[in-house]
Amino acid sequence: MPEDLLAKITESVIGGEPETVVALTRQALEMGLEPMEIINRGLVPGMDIAGEKFSRGEFFLPHLLIAAKGMQNAMDLLEPELVARQQAISSVGTVVIGTVQGDIHEIGKSLVGTMLSANGFKVHDLGVDVSIENFVVKIEETGANIVGLSALLTTTMVGQREVIEALIEAGLRDLVKVLVGGAPINQSWADEIGADGYAEDAMGAVQVAQELLG
Ligand code: B12
């Protein structure tokens, strides 16, 4: 049963069993489950529960790390499937994406990058803990139409505002749309810092990016 399999994936993410996560993910693909279904109903709930346990003091950093390893290894398997399932249209826009300075959360940012690239965007992923300067330089160098700024911590979300300020200073603000996201981010924060768009998840990010480029 797909439901049972998805529940087992969730459990093995929480339980810190990366090899089992990968084996079950492979099984789910073989059963014909869609990659986004496996991500949204199997892997992400596992990460959410691990995060909740961490805030309650039931989990420590190593637990989060091993849960993340499970999800990341499964993503290595799912990414080519995600890309293969979308019709790669000729490039609809160029995106520079990264997680802001001081923040090393990678998984959500990478998923957004993969989905954008699967939907025809040319994506330059700068990785995590990206300095303001690196964002600015890469946007200039690539002529990107969109920059995606990820932040997972309430202490680093201010980095999104700082990148916007640096873009204004560099005279690039009118040339690039700013898309923000990450667990603590919402529409009112996006409005407050003058971002052009916000999305809650990777599918939403694709939709908003398409809307931003008209
Ligand atoms: C895995 C994890 C880690 C891993 C990260 C490993 C890795 N390689 O990425 C490790 C163990 C390193 C880690 C470290 C820390 N973490 Co942590 N972590 C998590 C956890 C459990 C899951 C994050 C995740 O990957 N989710 C799955 C992905 C798919 O979801 P996502 O990241 O939210 O991304 C989606 C959306 O947000 C959105 N999105 C994301 N980026 C973008 C960008 C754009 C442009 C758009 C449009 C959309 C978008 O789309 C994505 C896909 O759907 C969260 C809890 C949680 N549920 O979020 C805590 C959490 C984020 N961590 C937390 C904390 C406190 C920390 C530490 C400070 C712990 C410590 N004491 O050291 C450190 C900080 C390190 C640092 N400087 O960055 C807190 C943050 C609290 C807060 N409000 O600030 C959380 C919420 C846990 C908790 N409940 O307490 N963490």
Coordinates of C-alpha atoms and ligand atoms in Angstrom, one line a residue:
M1 CA 0.0 0.0 0.0
P2 CA 1.4 3.4 -0.9
E3 CA 0.2 5.0 2.3
D4 CA 2.1 2.4 4.4
L5 CA 5.2 2.9 2.3
L6 CA 5.1 6.7 2.7
A7 CA 4.6 6.3 6.4
K8 CA 7.6 4.0 6.6
I9 CA 9.7 6.5 4.7
T10 CA 8.7 9.2 7.2
E11 CA 9.6 6.8 10.1
S12 CA 13.0 6.0 8.7
V13 CA 13.8 9.7 8.2
I14 CA 13.0 10.3 11.8
G15 CA 14.7 7.1 13.0
G16 CA 17.9 8.2 11.3
E17 CA 18.2 5.3 8.9
P18 CA 19.5 6.8 5.6
E19 CA 20.0 3.5 3.9
T20 CA 16.4 2.4 4.6
V21 CA 15.1 5.8 3.5
V22 CA 16.8 5.3 0.1
A23 CA 15.7 1.7 -0.3
L24 CA 12.1 2.6 0.5
T25 CA 12.2 5.6 -1.8
R26 CA 13.4 3.4 -4.6
Q27 CA 10.6 1.0 -3.8
A28 CA 8.1 3.8 -3.9
L29 CA 9.3 4.9 -7.4
E30 CA 9.1 1.3 -8.6
M31 CA 5.5 1.2 -7.3
G32 CA 4.8 4.2 -9.6
L33 CA 4.5 6.9 -6.9
E34 CA 5.3 10.4 -8.2
P35 CA 8.5 11.9 -6.9
M36 CA 6.8 15.0 -5.5
E37 CA 4.3 12.8 -3.6
I38 CA 7.3 10.9 -2.1
I39 CA 8.9 14.2 -1.1
N40 CA 5.8 15.9 0.3
R41 CA 4.1 12.9 1.9
G42 CA 7.1 10.8 2.9
L43 CA 10.3 12.7 3.4
V44 CA 9.2 16.2 4.4
P45 CA 6.9 15.1 7.2
G46 CA 9.8 13.1 8.6
M47 CA 12.0 16.3 8.6
D48 CA 9.1 18.3 10.2
I49 CA 8.7 15.8 13.0
A50 CA 12.5 15.6 13.5
G51 CA 12.5 19.4 13.8
E52 CA 9.6 19.4 16.3
K53 CA 11.4 16.8 18.4
F54 CA 14.5 19.0 18.3
S55 CA 12.5 22.0 19.6
R56 CA 11.1 19.9 22.4
G57 CA 14.6 18.8 23.4
E58 CA 13.9 15.2 22.5
F59 CA 16.4 15.3 19.6
F60 CA 19.9 16.8 19.4
L61 CA 21.9 18.1 16.4
P62 CA 23.2 14.6 15.4
H63 CA 19.6 13.4 15.1
L64 CA 18.8 16.3 12.7
L65 CA 22.0 15.7 10.7
I66 CA 21.2 12.0 10.2
A67 CA 17.6 12.8 9.3
A68 CA 18.8 15.3 6.8
K69 CA 21.3 12.7 5.3
G70 CA 18.4 10.3 4.7
M71 CA 16.4 13.0 2.9
Q72 CA 19.4 14.2 0.9
N73 CA 20.3 10.7 -0.2
A74 CA 16.7 10.1 -1.3
M75 CA 16.8 13.4 -3.1
D76 CA 19.8 12.3 -5.1
L77 CA 17.6 9.5 -6.4
L78 CA 14.6 11.6 -6.9
E79 CA 16.1 14.7 -8.6
P80 CA 16.8 13.0 -12.0
E81 CA 13.3 11.6 -11.9
L82 CA 11.8 15.1 -11.2
V83 CA 13.7 16.6 -14.1
A84 CA 12.8 13.7 -16.4
R85 CA 9.1 14.2 -15.7
Q86 CA 8.9 17.8 -16.6
Q87 CA 9.0 19.0 -20.2
A88 CA 12.2 21.1 -20.4
I89 CA 11.0 24.1 -22.2
S90 CA 13.6 26.4 -23.7
S91 CA 15.0 28.5 -20.9
V92 CA 12.3 30.7 -19.5
G93 CA 14.6 32.7 -17.3
T94 CA 17.8 32.7 -15.3
V95 CA 17.8 32.2 -11.6
V96 CA 20.5 32.6 -9.0
I97 CA 19.6 30.8 -5.8
G98 CA 21.3 30.3 -2.4
T99 CA 20.8 30.2 1.3
V100 CA 21.7 33.4 3.0
Q101 CA 24.8 34.2 5.0
G102 CA 25.1 32.3 8.4
D103 CA 22.6 29.7 7.4
I104 CA 23.6 26.2 6.3
H105 CA 20.1 24.7 5.6
E106 CA 20.4 23.2 2.2
I107 CA 17.6 20.7 1.4
G108 CA 14.7 23.1 0.7
K109 CA 16.8 25.5 -1.3
S110 CA 18.1 22.7 -3.5
L111 CA 14.6 21.3 -4.0
V112 CA 13.4 24.7 -5.2
G113 CA 16.4 24.9 -7.5
T114 CA 15.7 21.5 -8.9
M115 CA 12.1 22.3 -9.6
L116 CA 12.9 25.6 -11.2
S117 CA 15.4 23.9 -13.4
A118 CA 13.0 21.0 -14.2
N119 CA 10.6 23.7 -15.4
G120 CA 12.9 25.3 -17.9
F121 CA 14.8 27.9 -15.8
K122 CA 18.5 28.1 -16.0
V123 CA 19.6 27.8 -12.4
H124 CA 22.9 28.9 -10.7
D125 CA 22.9 27.4 -7.2
L126 CA 25.4 29.2 -5.0
G127 CA 24.9 26.7 -2.2
V128 CA 24.6 27.7 1.5
D129 CA 26.0 30.4 3.7
V130 CA 26.2 32.7 0.7
S131 CA 27.7 36.2 1.3
I132 CA 25.8 39.2 0.1
E133 CA 28.6 40.0 -2.2
N134 CA 28.5 36.6 -3.9
F135 CA 24.8 37.0 -4.6
V136 CA 25.4 40.4 -6.2
V137 CA 28.5 39.3 -8.2
K138 CA 26.7 36.2 -9.6
I139 CA 23.6 38.2 -10.5
E140 CA 25.7 40.7 -12.4
E141 CA 27.8 38.0 -14.1
T142 CA 24.8 35.9 -15.2
G143 CA 22.3 38.7 -15.9
A144 CA 19.8 36.7 -13.8
N145 CA 16.2 37.8 -13.9
I146 CA 15.4 36.2 -10.6
V147 CA 17.3 35.7 -7.4
G148 CA 16.0 33.1 -4.9
L149 CA 16.9 33.7 -1.2
S150 CA 16.4 30.9 1.2
A151 CA 16.5 31.3 5.0
L152 CA 15.5 28.7 7.6
L153 CA 16.4 30.6 10.8
T154 CA 14.7 33.5 12.4
T155 CA 18.3 34.8 13.0
T156 CA 19.3 34.7 9.4
M157 CA 16.1 35.8 7.6
V158 CA 17.3 39.4 7.9
G159 CA 20.0 38.4 5.4
Q160 CA 17.3 38.5 2.7
R161 CA 16.7 42.2 3.4
E162 CA 20.4 42.8 3.3
V163 CA 20.7 41.3 -0.1
I164 CA 17.9 43.5 -1.4
E165 CA 19.6 46.5 0.0
A166 CA 22.9 45.5 -1.6
L167 CA 21.0 45.1 -5.0
I168 CA 19.6 48.6 -4.7
E169 CA 23.1 50.0 -3.9
A170 CA 24.6 48.1 -6.9
G171 CA 21.9 49.5 -9.2
L172 CA 20.6 46.0 -10.0
R173 CA 17.3 46.1 -8.2
D174 CA 15.2 47.0 -11.2
L175 CA 16.8 44.2 -13.3
V176 CA 16.2 41.3 -11.0
K177 CA 13.1 39.9 -9.2
V178 CA 13.6 38.8 -5.7
L179 CA 11.9 35.6 -4.6
V180 CA 12.1 34.7 -0.9
G181 CA 11.3 31.5 1.0
G182 CA 12.2 29.2 3.9
A183 CA 10.3 27.9 7.0
P184 CA 10.1 31.2 9.0
I185 CA 9.3 33.3 5.9
N186 CA 5.8 34.5 5.0
Q187 CA 4.1 36.9 2.7
S188 CA 4.1 39.8 5.2
W189 CA 7.9 39.4 5.7
A190 CA 8.3 39.4 1.9
D191 CA 6.2 42.6 1.7
E192 CA 8.1 44.2 4.6
I193 CA 11.5 43.8 3.0
G194 CA 10.4 44.7 -0.5
A195 CA 10.7 41.3 -2.1
D196 CA 8.8 40.6 -5.3
G197 CA 7.5 37.2 -4.4
Y198 CA 7.2 34.5 -1.7
A199 CA 6.4 30.9 -2.0
E200 CA 5.8 28.3 0.7
D201 CA 7.2 25.3 -1.2
A202 CA 9.0 24.3 -4.4
M203 CA 6.0 23.9 -6.6
G204 CA 4.8 27.4 -5.4
A205 CA 8.2 28.8 -6.2
V206 CA 7.9 27.7 -9.8
Q207 CA 4.5 29.2 -10.1
V208 CA 5.5 32.5 -8.6
A209 CA 8.7 32.6 -10.7
Q210 CA 6.7 32.1 -13.8
E211 CA 4.2 34.8 -12.8
L212 CA 7.1 37.2 -12.0
L213 CA 8.5 36.9 -15.5
G214 CA 5.0 37.3 -17.0
Ligands
B12_1 C1 17.6 19.4 8.7 C2 17.7 20.5 9.6 C3 19.0 21.0 10.0 C4 20.2 20.3 9.4 C5 20.4 20.9 7.9 C6 21.2 20.0 7.0 C7 21.2 20.4 5.6 N1 22.1 19.8 4.9 O1 20.3 21.1 5.1 C8 21.3 20.8 10.4 C9 21.5 19.7 11.4 C10 22.7 21.2 9.8 C11 20.6 21.9 11.1 C12 21.3 22.9 11.8 C13 20.7 23.9 12.6 N2 19.4 24.0 12.8 CO1 18.0 23.1 11.7 N3 16.6 22.2 11.0 C14 16.5 21.2 10.2 C15 15.0 20.8 9.9 C16 14.8 19.6 10.8 C17 14.6 20.4 8.5 C18 14.9 21.5 7.4 C19 14.6 20.8 6.1 O2 15.5 20.4 5.4 N4 13.3 20.7 5.8 C20 12.8 20.0 4.5 C21 12.8 21.0 3.4 C22 12.3 20.3 2.1 O3 11.9 22.0 3.7 P1 12.3 23.6 3.9 O4 13.8 23.7 4.1 O5 11.4 24.3 4.7 O6 12.1 24.1 2.4 C23 10.9 24.3 1.7 C24 10.2 25.7 2.0 O7 10.7 26.3 3.1 C25 10.5 26.4 0.7 N5 11.8 27.1 0.6 C26 13.0 26.9 1.1 N6 13.9 27.8 0.6 C27 13.3 28.5 -0.3 C28 13.7 29.5 -1.1 C29 12.9 30.2 -2.0 C30 13.4 31.2 -2.9 C31 11.5 29.8 -2.0 C32 10.6 30.5 -2.9 C33 11.0 28.8 -1.2 C34 11.9 28.1 -0.4 O8 10.5 25.4 -0.3 C35 11.1 24.2 0.2 C36 10.7 23.0 -0.5 O9 9.3 22.8 -0.3 C37 14.3 22.1 10.4 C38 12.9 21.9 10.9 C39 11.9 22.1 9.9 N7 10.8 21.4 9.9 O10 12.0 23.0 9.0 C40 15.3 22.5 11.5 C41 15.3 24.0 11.9 C42 15.2 24.9 10.7 N8 16.7 24.2 12.5 C43 16.7 24.9 13.5 C44 17.9 25.3 14.3 C45 17.6 26.1 15.6 C46 19.1 24.9 13.9 C47 20.5 25.2 14.5 C48 20.6 26.7 15.0 C49 20.7 24.2 15.7 C50 21.9 24.5 16.6 N9 21.6 24.7 17.8 O11 23.0 24.5 16.1 C51 21.5 24.9 13.4 C52 21.8 26.1 12.5 C53 22.9 25.9 11.6 C54 23.1 27.1 10.6 N10 24.0 28.0 10.9 O12 22.4 27.1 9.7 C55 15.3 25.5 13.9 C56 15.1 26.9 13.5 C57 14.4 27.7 14.6 C58 14.2 29.1 14.2 N11 13.0 29.6 14.2 O13 15.1 29.9 13.9 C59 14.4 24.5 13.1 C60 13.0 25.0 12.7 C61 14.1 23.3 14.1 C62 13.3 23.6 15.3 N12 12.0 23.3 15.3 O14 13.8 24.1 16.3 N13 19.3 21.9 10.9

